CSV table of C-alpha atoms in Angstrom, one decimal:
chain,number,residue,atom,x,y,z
A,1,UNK,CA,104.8,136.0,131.7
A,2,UNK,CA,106.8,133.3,133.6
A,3,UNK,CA,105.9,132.2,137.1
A,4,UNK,CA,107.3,129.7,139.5
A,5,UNK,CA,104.9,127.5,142.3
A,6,UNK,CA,106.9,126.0,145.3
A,7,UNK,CA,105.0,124.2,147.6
A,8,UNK,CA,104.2,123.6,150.5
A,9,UNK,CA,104.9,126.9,151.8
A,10,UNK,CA,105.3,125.8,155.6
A,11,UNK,CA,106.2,122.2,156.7
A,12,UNK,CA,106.5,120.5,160.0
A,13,UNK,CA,108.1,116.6,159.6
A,14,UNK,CA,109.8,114.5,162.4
A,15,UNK,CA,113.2,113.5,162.3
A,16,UNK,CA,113.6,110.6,160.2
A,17,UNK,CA,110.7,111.3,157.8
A,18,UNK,CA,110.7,111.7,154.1
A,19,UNK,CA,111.0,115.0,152.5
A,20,UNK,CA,109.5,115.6,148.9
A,21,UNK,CA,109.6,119.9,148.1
A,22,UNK,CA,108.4,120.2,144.6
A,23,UNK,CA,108.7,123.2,142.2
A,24,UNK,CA,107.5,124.3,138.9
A,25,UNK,CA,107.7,126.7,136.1
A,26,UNK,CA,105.8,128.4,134.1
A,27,UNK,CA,106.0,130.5,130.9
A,28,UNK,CA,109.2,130.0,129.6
A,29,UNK,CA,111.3,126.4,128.4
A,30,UNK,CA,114.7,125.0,129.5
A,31,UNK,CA,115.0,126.5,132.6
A,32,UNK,CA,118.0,126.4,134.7
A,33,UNK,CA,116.5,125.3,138.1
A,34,UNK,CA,118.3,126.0,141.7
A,35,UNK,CA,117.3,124.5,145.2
A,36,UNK,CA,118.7,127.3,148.0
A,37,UNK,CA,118.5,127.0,151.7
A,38,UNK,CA,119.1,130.0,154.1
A,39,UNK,CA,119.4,130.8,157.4
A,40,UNK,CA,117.4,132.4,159.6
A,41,UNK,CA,118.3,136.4,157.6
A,42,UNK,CA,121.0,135.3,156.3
A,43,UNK,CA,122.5,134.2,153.0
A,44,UNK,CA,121.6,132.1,150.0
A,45,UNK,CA,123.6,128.4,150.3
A,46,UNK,CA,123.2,126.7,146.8
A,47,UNK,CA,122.3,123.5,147.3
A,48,UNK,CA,121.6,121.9,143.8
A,49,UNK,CA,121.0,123.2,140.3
A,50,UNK,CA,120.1,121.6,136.9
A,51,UNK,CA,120.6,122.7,133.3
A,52,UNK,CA,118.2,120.3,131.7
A,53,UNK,CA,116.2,117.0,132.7
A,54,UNK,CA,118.3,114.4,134.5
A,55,UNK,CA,121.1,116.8,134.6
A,56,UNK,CA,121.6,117.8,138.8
A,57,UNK,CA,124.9,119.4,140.4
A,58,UNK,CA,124.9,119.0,143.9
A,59,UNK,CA,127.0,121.4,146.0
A,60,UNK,CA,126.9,120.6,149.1
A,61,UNK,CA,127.0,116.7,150.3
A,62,UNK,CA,124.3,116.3,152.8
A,63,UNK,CA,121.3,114.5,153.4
A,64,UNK,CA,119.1,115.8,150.2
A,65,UNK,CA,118.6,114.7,147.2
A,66,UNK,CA,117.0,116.7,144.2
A,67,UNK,CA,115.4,115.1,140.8
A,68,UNK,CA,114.7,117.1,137.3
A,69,UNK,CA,111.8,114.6,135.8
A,70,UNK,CA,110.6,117.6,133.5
A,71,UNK,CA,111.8,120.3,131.8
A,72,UNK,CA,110.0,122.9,134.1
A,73,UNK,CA,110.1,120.6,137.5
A,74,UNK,CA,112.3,120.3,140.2
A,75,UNK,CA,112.2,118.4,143.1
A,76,UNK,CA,114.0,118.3,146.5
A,77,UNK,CA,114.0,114.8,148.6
A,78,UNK,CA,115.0,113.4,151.6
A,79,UNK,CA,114.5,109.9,152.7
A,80,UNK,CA,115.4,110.4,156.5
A,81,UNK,CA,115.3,114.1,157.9
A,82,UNK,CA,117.5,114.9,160.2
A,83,UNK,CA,117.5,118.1,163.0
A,84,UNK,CA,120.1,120.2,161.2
A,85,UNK,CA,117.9,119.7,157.4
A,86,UNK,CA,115.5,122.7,158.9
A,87,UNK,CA,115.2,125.8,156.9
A,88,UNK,CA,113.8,128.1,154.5
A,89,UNK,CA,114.6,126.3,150.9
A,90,UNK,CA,113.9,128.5,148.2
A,91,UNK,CA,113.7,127.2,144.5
A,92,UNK,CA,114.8,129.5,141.8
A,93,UNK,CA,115.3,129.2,137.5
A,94,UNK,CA,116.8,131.3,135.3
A,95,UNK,CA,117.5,131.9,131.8
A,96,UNK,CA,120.2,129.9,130.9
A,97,UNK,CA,123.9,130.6,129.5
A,98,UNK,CA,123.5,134.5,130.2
A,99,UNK,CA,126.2,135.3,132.4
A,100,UNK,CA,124.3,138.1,134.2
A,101,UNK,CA,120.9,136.4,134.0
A,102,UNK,CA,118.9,137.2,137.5
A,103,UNK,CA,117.2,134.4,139.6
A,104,UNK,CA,113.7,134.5,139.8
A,105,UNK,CA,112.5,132.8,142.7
A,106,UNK,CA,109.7,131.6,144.4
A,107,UNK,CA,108.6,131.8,147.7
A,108,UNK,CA,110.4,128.8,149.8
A,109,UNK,CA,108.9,126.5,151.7
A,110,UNK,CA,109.7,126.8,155.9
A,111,UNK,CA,110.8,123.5,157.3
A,112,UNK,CA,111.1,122.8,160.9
A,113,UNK,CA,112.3,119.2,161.6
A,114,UNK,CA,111.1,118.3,165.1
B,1,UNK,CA,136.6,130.2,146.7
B,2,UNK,CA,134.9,133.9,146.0
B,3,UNK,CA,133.0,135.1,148.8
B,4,UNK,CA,131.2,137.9,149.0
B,5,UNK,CA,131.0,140.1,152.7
B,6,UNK,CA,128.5,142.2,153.1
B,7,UNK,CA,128.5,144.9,156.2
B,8,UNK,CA,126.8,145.9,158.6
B,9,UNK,CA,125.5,142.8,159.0
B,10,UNK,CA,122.2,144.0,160.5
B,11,UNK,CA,120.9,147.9,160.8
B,12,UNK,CA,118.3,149.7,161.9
B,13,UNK,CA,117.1,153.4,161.4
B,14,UNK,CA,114.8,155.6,161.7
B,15,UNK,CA,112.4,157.0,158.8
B,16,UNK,CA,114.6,159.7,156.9
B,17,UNK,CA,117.9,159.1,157.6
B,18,UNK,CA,120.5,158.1,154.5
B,19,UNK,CA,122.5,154.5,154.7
B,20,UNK,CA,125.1,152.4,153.2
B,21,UNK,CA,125.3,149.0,152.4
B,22,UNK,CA,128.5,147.7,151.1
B,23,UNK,CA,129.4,144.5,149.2
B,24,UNK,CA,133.2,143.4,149.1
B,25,UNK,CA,135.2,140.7,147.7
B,26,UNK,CA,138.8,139.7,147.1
B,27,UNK,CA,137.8,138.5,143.8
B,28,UNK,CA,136.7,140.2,140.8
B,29,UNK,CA,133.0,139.5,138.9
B,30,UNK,CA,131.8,140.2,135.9
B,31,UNK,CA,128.7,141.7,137.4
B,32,UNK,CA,126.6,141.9,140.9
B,33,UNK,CA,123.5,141.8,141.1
B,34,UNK,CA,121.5,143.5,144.4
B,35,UNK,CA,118.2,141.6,145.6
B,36,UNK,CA,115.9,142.3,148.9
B,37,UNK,CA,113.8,139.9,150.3
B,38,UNK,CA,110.9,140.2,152.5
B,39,UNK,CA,110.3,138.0,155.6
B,40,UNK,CA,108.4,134.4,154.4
B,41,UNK,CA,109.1,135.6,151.0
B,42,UNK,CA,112.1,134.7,148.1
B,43,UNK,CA,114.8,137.7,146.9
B,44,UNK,CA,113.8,139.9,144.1
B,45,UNK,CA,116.0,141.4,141.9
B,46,UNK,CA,116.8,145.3,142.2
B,47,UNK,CA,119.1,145.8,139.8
B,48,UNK,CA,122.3,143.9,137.9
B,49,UNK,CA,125.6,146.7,137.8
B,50,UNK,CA,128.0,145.4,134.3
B,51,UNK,CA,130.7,147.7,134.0
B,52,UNK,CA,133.0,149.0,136.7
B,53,UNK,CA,132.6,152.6,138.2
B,54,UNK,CA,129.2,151.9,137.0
B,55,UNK,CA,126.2,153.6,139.3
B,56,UNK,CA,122.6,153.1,138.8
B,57,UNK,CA,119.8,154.5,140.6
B,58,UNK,CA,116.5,153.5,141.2
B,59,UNK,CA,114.0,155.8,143.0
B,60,UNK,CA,115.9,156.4,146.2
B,61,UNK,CA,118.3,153.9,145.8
B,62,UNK,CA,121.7,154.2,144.6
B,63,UNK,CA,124.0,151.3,143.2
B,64,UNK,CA,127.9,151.3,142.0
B,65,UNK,CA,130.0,148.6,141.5
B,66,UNK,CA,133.5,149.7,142.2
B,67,UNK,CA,136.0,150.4,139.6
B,68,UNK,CA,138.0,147.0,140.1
B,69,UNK,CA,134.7,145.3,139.9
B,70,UNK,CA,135.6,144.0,143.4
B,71,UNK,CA,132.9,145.7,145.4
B,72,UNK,CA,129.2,147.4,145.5
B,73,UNK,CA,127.2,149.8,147.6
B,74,UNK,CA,123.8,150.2,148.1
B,75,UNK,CA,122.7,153.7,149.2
B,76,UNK,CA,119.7,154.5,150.6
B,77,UNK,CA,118.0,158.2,151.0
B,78,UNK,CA,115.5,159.1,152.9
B,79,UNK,CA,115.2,155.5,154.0
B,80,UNK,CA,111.2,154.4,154.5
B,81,UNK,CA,109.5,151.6,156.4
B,82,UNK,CA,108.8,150.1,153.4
B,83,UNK,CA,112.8,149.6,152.8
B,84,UNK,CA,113.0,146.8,155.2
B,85,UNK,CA,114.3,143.5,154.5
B,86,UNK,CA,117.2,141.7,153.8
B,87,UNK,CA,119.5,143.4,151.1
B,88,UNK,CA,121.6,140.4,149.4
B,89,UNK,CA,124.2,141.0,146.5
B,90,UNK,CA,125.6,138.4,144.3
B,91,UNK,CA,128.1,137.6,141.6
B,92,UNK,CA,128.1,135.0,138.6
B,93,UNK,CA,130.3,132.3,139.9
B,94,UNK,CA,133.8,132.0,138.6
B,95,UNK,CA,133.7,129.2,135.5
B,96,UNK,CA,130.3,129.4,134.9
B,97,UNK,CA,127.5,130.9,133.8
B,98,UNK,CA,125.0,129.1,135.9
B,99,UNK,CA,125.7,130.2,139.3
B,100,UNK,CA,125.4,133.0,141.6
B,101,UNK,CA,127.6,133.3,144.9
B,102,UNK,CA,125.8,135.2,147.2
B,103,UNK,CA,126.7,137.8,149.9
B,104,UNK,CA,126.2,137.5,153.6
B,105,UNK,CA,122.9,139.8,153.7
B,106,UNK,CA,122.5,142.9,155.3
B,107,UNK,CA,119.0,143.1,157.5
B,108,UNK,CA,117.8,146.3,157.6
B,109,UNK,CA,115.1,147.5,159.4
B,110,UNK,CA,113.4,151.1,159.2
B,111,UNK,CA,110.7,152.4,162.0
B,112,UNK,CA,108.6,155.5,161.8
């Protein structure tokens, strides 16, 4: 069966710190692989996805960054935080080119930027 | 740009009584999917509707996407503490097939 790790689950990082949110997947091969952040119970804003390795669409400009360095890895950077960057960022894969293929994600990481 | 609204935004009931969720749009999807999510936790997937007018039920819960694939509603019977949480539809993106737009959210929370 697949699963998906996202770690940590709760961070606390001062402003101007780096960010490194890392998430992996297991049981099942090229992945399509989504960063989200949400607001306190709110909605889902897509932040970056990937298709393959090397291959990131960003959605939103901002102060993040993500990287794909393996097929079943997915990684969300910073290299200065800033106030507004806290959140709940949940990573997510799917089974790709299935137009009504669910997200499976995992279980986000809480970031408060102090 | 497809949006999806979702209303109420937040509700809360007691044990027993029946609710509605509704998901709208100005834009037409292929499909909607319904998800709830727990607090600390990521959405899981309830249940993907295809085909408009369709309605599918699971347990107490009752889905239709609406005719003009436009819209959704969640229905809730005899609602149960265990029901709470955030109730989030979604729709493939239009132009691809690797994205999901996602709803507002609608918190609901049940007490005994």
């Amino acid at each position: 069966s697949q699963t998906i790790h996202q770690w940590p689950a709760t961070l606390v990082q001062p402003v101007g710190s780096p960010l490194s949110l890392e998430c992996t997947v297991e049981g099942t091969s090229n992945p399509n692989l989504y960063w989200y952040r949400q607001a306190a119970g709110r909605g889902l804003q897509l932040l970056f996805y990937s298709v393959g390795i090397g291959q990131i669409s960003s959605e939103v400009p901002q102060n993040l960054s993500a990287s794909r360095p393996q097929d079943r890895q997915f990684i969300l950077s910073s290299k200065k935080l800033l106030l507004s960057d806290s959140g709940f960022y949940l990573c997510a894969w799917s089974y790709p080119g299935q137009l009504s293929s669910p997200l499976h994600f995992g279980n986000g990481t809480r970031l408060t930027v102090t | 740009t497809q949006l999806l609204e979702q209303s109420p935004q937040f509700l809360s009931i007691q044990e027993g009584e029946n609710l509605t969720v509704y998901c709208n749009s100005s834009s037409v999807f292929s499909s909607l999917q319904w998800y709830r999510q727990e607090p600390g936790e990521g959405p899981v997937l309830l249940v993907t509707v295809v085909t408009g007018g369709e309605v599918k039920k699971l347990k107490r819960l009752t889905f239709q996407f609406g005719d003009a694939r436009k819209d959704s509603s969640l229905h809730i019977t005899a609602a149960q503490p265990g029901d709470t949480g955030l109730y989030l539809c979604a729709g493939p993106t239009t132009g691809t097939a690797s994205k999901l737009t996602f709803g507002t959210g609608t918190r609901l929370q049940v007490t005994l």
